[in-house]
Coordinates of C-alpha atoms in Angstrom, one line a residue:
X1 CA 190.7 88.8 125.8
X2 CA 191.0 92.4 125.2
X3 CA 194.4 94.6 125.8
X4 CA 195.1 98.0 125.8
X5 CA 198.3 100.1 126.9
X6 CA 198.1 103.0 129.0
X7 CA 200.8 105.3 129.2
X8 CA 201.4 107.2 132.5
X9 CA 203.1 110.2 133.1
X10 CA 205.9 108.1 134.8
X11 CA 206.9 105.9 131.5
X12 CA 205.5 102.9 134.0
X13 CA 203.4 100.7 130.8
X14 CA 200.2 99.1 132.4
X15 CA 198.1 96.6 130.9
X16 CA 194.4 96.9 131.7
X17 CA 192.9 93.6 130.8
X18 CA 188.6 93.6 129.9
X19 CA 187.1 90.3 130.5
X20 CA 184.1 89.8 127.9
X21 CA 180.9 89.2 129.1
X22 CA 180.1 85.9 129.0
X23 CA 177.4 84.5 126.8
X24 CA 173.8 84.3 129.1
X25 CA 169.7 83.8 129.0
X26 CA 168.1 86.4 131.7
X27 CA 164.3 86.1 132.1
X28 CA 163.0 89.7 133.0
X29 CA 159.7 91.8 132.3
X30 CA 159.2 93.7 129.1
X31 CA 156.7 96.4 128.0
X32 CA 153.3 96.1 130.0
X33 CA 155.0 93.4 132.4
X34 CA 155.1 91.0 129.6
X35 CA 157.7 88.1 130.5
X36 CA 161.0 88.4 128.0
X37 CA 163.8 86.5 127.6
X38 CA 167.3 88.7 126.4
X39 CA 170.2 86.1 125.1
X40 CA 173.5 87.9 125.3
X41 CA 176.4 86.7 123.5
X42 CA 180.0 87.4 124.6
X43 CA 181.0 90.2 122.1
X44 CA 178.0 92.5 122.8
X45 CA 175.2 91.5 120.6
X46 CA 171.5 90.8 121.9
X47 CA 168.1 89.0 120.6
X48 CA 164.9 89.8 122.7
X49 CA 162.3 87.6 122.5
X50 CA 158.5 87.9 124.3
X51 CA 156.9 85.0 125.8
X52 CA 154.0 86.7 124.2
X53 CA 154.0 84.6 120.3
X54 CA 157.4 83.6 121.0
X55 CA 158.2 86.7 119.0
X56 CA 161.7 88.7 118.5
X57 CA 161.6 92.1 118.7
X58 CA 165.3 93.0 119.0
X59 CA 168.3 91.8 117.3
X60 CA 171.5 93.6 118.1
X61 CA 174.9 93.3 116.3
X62 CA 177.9 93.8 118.7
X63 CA 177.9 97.6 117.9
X64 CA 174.3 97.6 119.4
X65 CA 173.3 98.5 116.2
X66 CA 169.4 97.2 115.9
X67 CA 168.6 95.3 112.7
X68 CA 165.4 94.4 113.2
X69 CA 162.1 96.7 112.5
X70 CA 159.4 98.0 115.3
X71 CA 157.0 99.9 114.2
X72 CA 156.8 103.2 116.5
X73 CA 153.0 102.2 117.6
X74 CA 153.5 98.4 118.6
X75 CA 150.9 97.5 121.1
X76 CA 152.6 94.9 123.7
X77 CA 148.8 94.1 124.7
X78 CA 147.3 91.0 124.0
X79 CA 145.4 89.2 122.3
X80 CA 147.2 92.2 119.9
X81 CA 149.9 90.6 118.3
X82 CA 153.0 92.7 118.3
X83 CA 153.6 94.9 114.9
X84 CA 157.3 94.4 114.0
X85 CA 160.4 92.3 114.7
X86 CA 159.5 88.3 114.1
X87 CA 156.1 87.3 114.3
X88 CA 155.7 83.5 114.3
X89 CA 152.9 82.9 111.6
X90 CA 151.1 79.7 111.7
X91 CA 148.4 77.6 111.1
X92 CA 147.6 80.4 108.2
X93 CA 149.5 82.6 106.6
X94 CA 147.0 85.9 106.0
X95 CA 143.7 85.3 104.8
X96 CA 144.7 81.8 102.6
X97 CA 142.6 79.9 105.3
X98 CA 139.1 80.0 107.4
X99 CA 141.4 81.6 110.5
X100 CA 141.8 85.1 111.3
X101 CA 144.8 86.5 109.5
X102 CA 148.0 85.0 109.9
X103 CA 146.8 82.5 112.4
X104 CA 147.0 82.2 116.2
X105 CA 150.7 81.3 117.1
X106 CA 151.7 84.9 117.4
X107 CA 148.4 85.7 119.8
X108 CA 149.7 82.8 122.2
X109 CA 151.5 82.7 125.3
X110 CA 154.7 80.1 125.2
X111 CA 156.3 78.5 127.6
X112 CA 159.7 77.9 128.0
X113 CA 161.4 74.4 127.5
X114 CA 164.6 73.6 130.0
X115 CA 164.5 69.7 129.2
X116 CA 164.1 69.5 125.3
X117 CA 165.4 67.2 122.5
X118 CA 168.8 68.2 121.4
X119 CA 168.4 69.4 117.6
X120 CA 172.1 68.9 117.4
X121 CA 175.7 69.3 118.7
X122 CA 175.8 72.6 120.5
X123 CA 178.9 74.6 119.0
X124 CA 181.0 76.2 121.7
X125 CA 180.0 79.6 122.8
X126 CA 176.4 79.3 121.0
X127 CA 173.6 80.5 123.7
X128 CA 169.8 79.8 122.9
X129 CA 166.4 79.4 124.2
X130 CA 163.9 76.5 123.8
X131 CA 160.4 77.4 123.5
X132 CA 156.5 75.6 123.4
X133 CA 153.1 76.1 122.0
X134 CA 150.9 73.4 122.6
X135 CA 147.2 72.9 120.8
X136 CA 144.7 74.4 123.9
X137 CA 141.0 73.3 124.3
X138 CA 140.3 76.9 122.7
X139 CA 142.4 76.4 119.5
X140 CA 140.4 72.9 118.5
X141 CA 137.7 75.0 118.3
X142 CA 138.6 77.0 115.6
X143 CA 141.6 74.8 114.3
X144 CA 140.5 71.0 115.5
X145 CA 143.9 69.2 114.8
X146 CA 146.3 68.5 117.7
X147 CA 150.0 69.7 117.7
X148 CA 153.2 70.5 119.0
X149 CA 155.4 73.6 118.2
X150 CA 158.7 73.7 119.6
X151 CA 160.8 76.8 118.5
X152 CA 164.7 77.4 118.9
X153 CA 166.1 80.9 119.4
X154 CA 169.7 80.6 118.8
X155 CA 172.7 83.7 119.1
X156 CA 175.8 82.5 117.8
X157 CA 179.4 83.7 118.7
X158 CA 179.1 86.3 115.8
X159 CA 176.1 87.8 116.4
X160 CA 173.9 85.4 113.8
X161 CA 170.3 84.8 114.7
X162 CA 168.8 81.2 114.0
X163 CA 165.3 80.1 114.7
X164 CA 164.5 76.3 114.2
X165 CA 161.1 75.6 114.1
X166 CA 159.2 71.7 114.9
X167 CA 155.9 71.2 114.1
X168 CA 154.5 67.9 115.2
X169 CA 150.8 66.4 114.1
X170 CA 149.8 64.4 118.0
X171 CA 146.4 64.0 116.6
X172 CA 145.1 60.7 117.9
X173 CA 142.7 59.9 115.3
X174 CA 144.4 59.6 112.1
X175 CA 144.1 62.6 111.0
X176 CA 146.6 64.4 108.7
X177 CA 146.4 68.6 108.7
X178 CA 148.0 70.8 106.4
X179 CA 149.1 74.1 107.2
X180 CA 150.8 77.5 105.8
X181 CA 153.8 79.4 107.9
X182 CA 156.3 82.1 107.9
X183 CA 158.8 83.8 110.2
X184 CA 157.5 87.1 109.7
X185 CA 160.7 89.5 109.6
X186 CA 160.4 93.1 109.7
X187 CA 163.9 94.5 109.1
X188 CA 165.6 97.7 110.2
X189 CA 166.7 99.9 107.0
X190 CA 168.4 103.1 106.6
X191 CA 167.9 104.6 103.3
X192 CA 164.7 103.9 101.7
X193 CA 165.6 104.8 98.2
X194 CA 168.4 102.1 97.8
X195 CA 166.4 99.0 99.1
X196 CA 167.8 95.9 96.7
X197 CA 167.1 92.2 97.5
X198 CA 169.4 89.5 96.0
X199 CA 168.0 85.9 95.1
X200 CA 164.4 86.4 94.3
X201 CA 164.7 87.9 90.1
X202 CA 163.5 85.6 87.9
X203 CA 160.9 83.9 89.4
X204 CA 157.2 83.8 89.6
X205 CA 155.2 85.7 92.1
X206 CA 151.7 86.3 93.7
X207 CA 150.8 90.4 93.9
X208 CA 148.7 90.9 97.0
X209 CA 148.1 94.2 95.5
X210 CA 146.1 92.9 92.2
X211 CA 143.9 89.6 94.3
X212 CA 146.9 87.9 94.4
X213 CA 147.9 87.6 90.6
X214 CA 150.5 85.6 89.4
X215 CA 153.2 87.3 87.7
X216 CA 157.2 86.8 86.2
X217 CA 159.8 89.4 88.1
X218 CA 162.2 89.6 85.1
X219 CA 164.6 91.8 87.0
X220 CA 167.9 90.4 88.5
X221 CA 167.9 92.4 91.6
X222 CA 164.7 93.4 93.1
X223 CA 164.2 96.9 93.7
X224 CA 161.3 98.8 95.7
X225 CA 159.9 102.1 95.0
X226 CA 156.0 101.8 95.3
X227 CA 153.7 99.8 97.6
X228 CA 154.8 95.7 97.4
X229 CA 153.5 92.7 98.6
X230 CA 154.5 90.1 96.6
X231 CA 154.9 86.1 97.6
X232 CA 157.7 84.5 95.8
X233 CA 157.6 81.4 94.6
X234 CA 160.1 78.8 94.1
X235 CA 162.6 80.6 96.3
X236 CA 166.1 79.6 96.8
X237 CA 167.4 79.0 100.6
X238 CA 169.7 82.2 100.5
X239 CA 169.2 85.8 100.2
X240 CA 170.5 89.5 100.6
X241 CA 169.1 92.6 101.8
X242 CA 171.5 95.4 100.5
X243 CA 170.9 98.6 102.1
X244 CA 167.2 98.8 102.0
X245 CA 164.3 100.5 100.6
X246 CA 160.5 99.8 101.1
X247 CA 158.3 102.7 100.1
X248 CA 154.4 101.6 101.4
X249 CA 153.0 105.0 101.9
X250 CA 149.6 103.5 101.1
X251 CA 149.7 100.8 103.3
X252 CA 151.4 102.2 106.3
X253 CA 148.3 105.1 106.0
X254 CA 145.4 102.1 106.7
X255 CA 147.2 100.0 109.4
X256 CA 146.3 101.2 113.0
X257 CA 149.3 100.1 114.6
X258 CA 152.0 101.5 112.0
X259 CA 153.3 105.0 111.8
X260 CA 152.7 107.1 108.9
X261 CA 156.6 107.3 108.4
X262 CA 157.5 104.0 109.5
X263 CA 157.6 102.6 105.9
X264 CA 160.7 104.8 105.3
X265 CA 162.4 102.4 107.9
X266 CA 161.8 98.7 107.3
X267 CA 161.3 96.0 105.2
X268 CA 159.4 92.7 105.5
X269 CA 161.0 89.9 104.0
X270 CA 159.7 86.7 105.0
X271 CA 160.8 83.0 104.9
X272 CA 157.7 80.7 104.3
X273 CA 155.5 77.7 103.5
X274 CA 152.5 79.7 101.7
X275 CA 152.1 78.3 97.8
X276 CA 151.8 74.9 98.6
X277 CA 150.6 73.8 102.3
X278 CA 152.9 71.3 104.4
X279 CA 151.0 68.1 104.4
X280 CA 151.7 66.4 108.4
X281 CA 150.3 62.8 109.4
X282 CA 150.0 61.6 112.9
X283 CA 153.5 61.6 114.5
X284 CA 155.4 63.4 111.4
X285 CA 157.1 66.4 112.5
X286 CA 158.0 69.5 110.0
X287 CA 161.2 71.1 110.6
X288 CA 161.7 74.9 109.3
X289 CA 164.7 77.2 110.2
X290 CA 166.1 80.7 109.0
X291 CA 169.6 82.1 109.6
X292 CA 170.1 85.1 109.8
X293 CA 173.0 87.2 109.7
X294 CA 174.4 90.8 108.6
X295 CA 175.6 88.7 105.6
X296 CA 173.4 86.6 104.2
X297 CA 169.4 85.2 104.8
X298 CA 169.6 81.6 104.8
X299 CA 166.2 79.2 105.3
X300 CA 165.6 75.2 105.1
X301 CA 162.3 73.3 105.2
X302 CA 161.5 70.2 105.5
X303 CA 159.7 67.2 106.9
X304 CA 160.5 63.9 108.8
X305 CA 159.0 61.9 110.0

């Protein structure tokens, strides 16, 4: 409950009470008609997300500040997958994989769940969304294993976004798969030049710009100041992004729906399953989930079965 005083000419002290908004789903049309879903939470911050690859394409702090990255010529027109925000990435992460790049989950339309498993105790105040891929006719044949992808979209009471993913194998024949994921996040940055990420020096990496080469980042803090694509290895569950610099001139140049400034604003730090594939047999389910928060990037993976 929020208070203020107002003082009248006739010393007569009033108090004027504001009632937050309360925490809420609404299901509403986006860009091009596409079906959204807006989670509010109670002190002003906002997540988007498009039925259209169960993506995100707006998290909002309570300042309405956005923290998340859209490139200034995202298409919202399928089968286009939407440049920016969170892009769900599975069966294949990029080119690793007989698929078109990054898969087909983000090219899908999902449905929304209003009966689902809980994943746990629902703290108080907490508002999310349940949503389901489901393997199609179309996607056996160019991806012949059965599945089940159930996604949660969570805002909690201080504006953190969580997304808990479920991957089942409902093959019928026996058959294990193996597949490589990511949540895909494009973040929002303000100053280009002082772009420092916390928790990745030290380890080994993949350079997508040298045919993906393994190298040793011997730095403590990673800094940015020429084209990078890089896939960690080894990572630990929790990272920073301290005020942000990703300079990609080269790359922003060849991609169709990117601007030729946008680089200046965003960078792409990703939580993923990409050096070694998850393994799933009949009826194991994977469980991956990120948290994210103006803090701190947290991420767990794992399976059970």
């Amino acid at each position: 409950m929020i208070s203020y005083l107002l003082y009248v000419t006739i010393s007569i002290v009033l108090w004027v009470q504001l009632q937050p908004t309360l925490a809420s789903v609404e299901i509403t049309k986006g860009i091009n008609g596409l079906d959204k879903l807006v989670l509010r939470q109670t002190h002003g911050s906002t997540v988007d997300v498009y039925l259209y690859g169960a993506h995100v394409t707006s998290w909002k702090n309570d300042q309405g500040k956005e923290l998340l990255f859209l490139s200034s010529k995202a298409t919202f027109s399928p089968p286009k997958a939407i440049r920016g925000g969170i892009p769900i990435i599975f069966p294949q992460f990029s080119n690793i994989g007989p698929l078109k790049s990054h898969g087909f989950a983000r090219n899908r339309v999902w449905t929304k769940e209003n009966n689902s498993r809980p994943l746990q105790s629902k703290p108080i105040n907490e508002v999310f969304v349940d949503l389901l891929l489901k393997s199609t006719e179309d996607d056996l044949k160019i991806w012949p294993n059965r599945f089940e992808y159930r996604l949660r979209i969570t805002l909690g009471l201080k504006g953190e976004l969580t997304m808990t993913s479920r991957i089942k194998n409902t093959n019928t024949d026996k058959k294990p798969f193996n597949f490589t994921f990511a949540y895909h996040n494009y973040f929002a940055v303000s100053n280009i030049s002082e772009v420092r990420v916390e928790g990745l020096g030290k380890l080994d990496y993949l350079d997508n710009t040298k045919n993906r080469t393994k190298f040793k980042d011997t730095r403590d803090i990673i800094t940015i100041n020429s084209e990078t694509d890089r896939i960690y290895l080894g990572t630990p569950k929790k990272l920073a992004i301290l005020d942000n610099k990703k300079k990609q001139r080269e790359k922003s140049k060849t991609v169709d729906d990117l601007g030729p400034d946008d680089y200046k604003s965003m960078v792409a730090v990703e939580a993923s399953a990409i050096g070694k594939p998850v393994i799933l047999n009949p009826g194991q389910e994977w469980k991956a989930s990120q948290n994210l928060s103006d803090v701190a990037v947290t991420v767990g993976l794992e399976v059970q079965v």
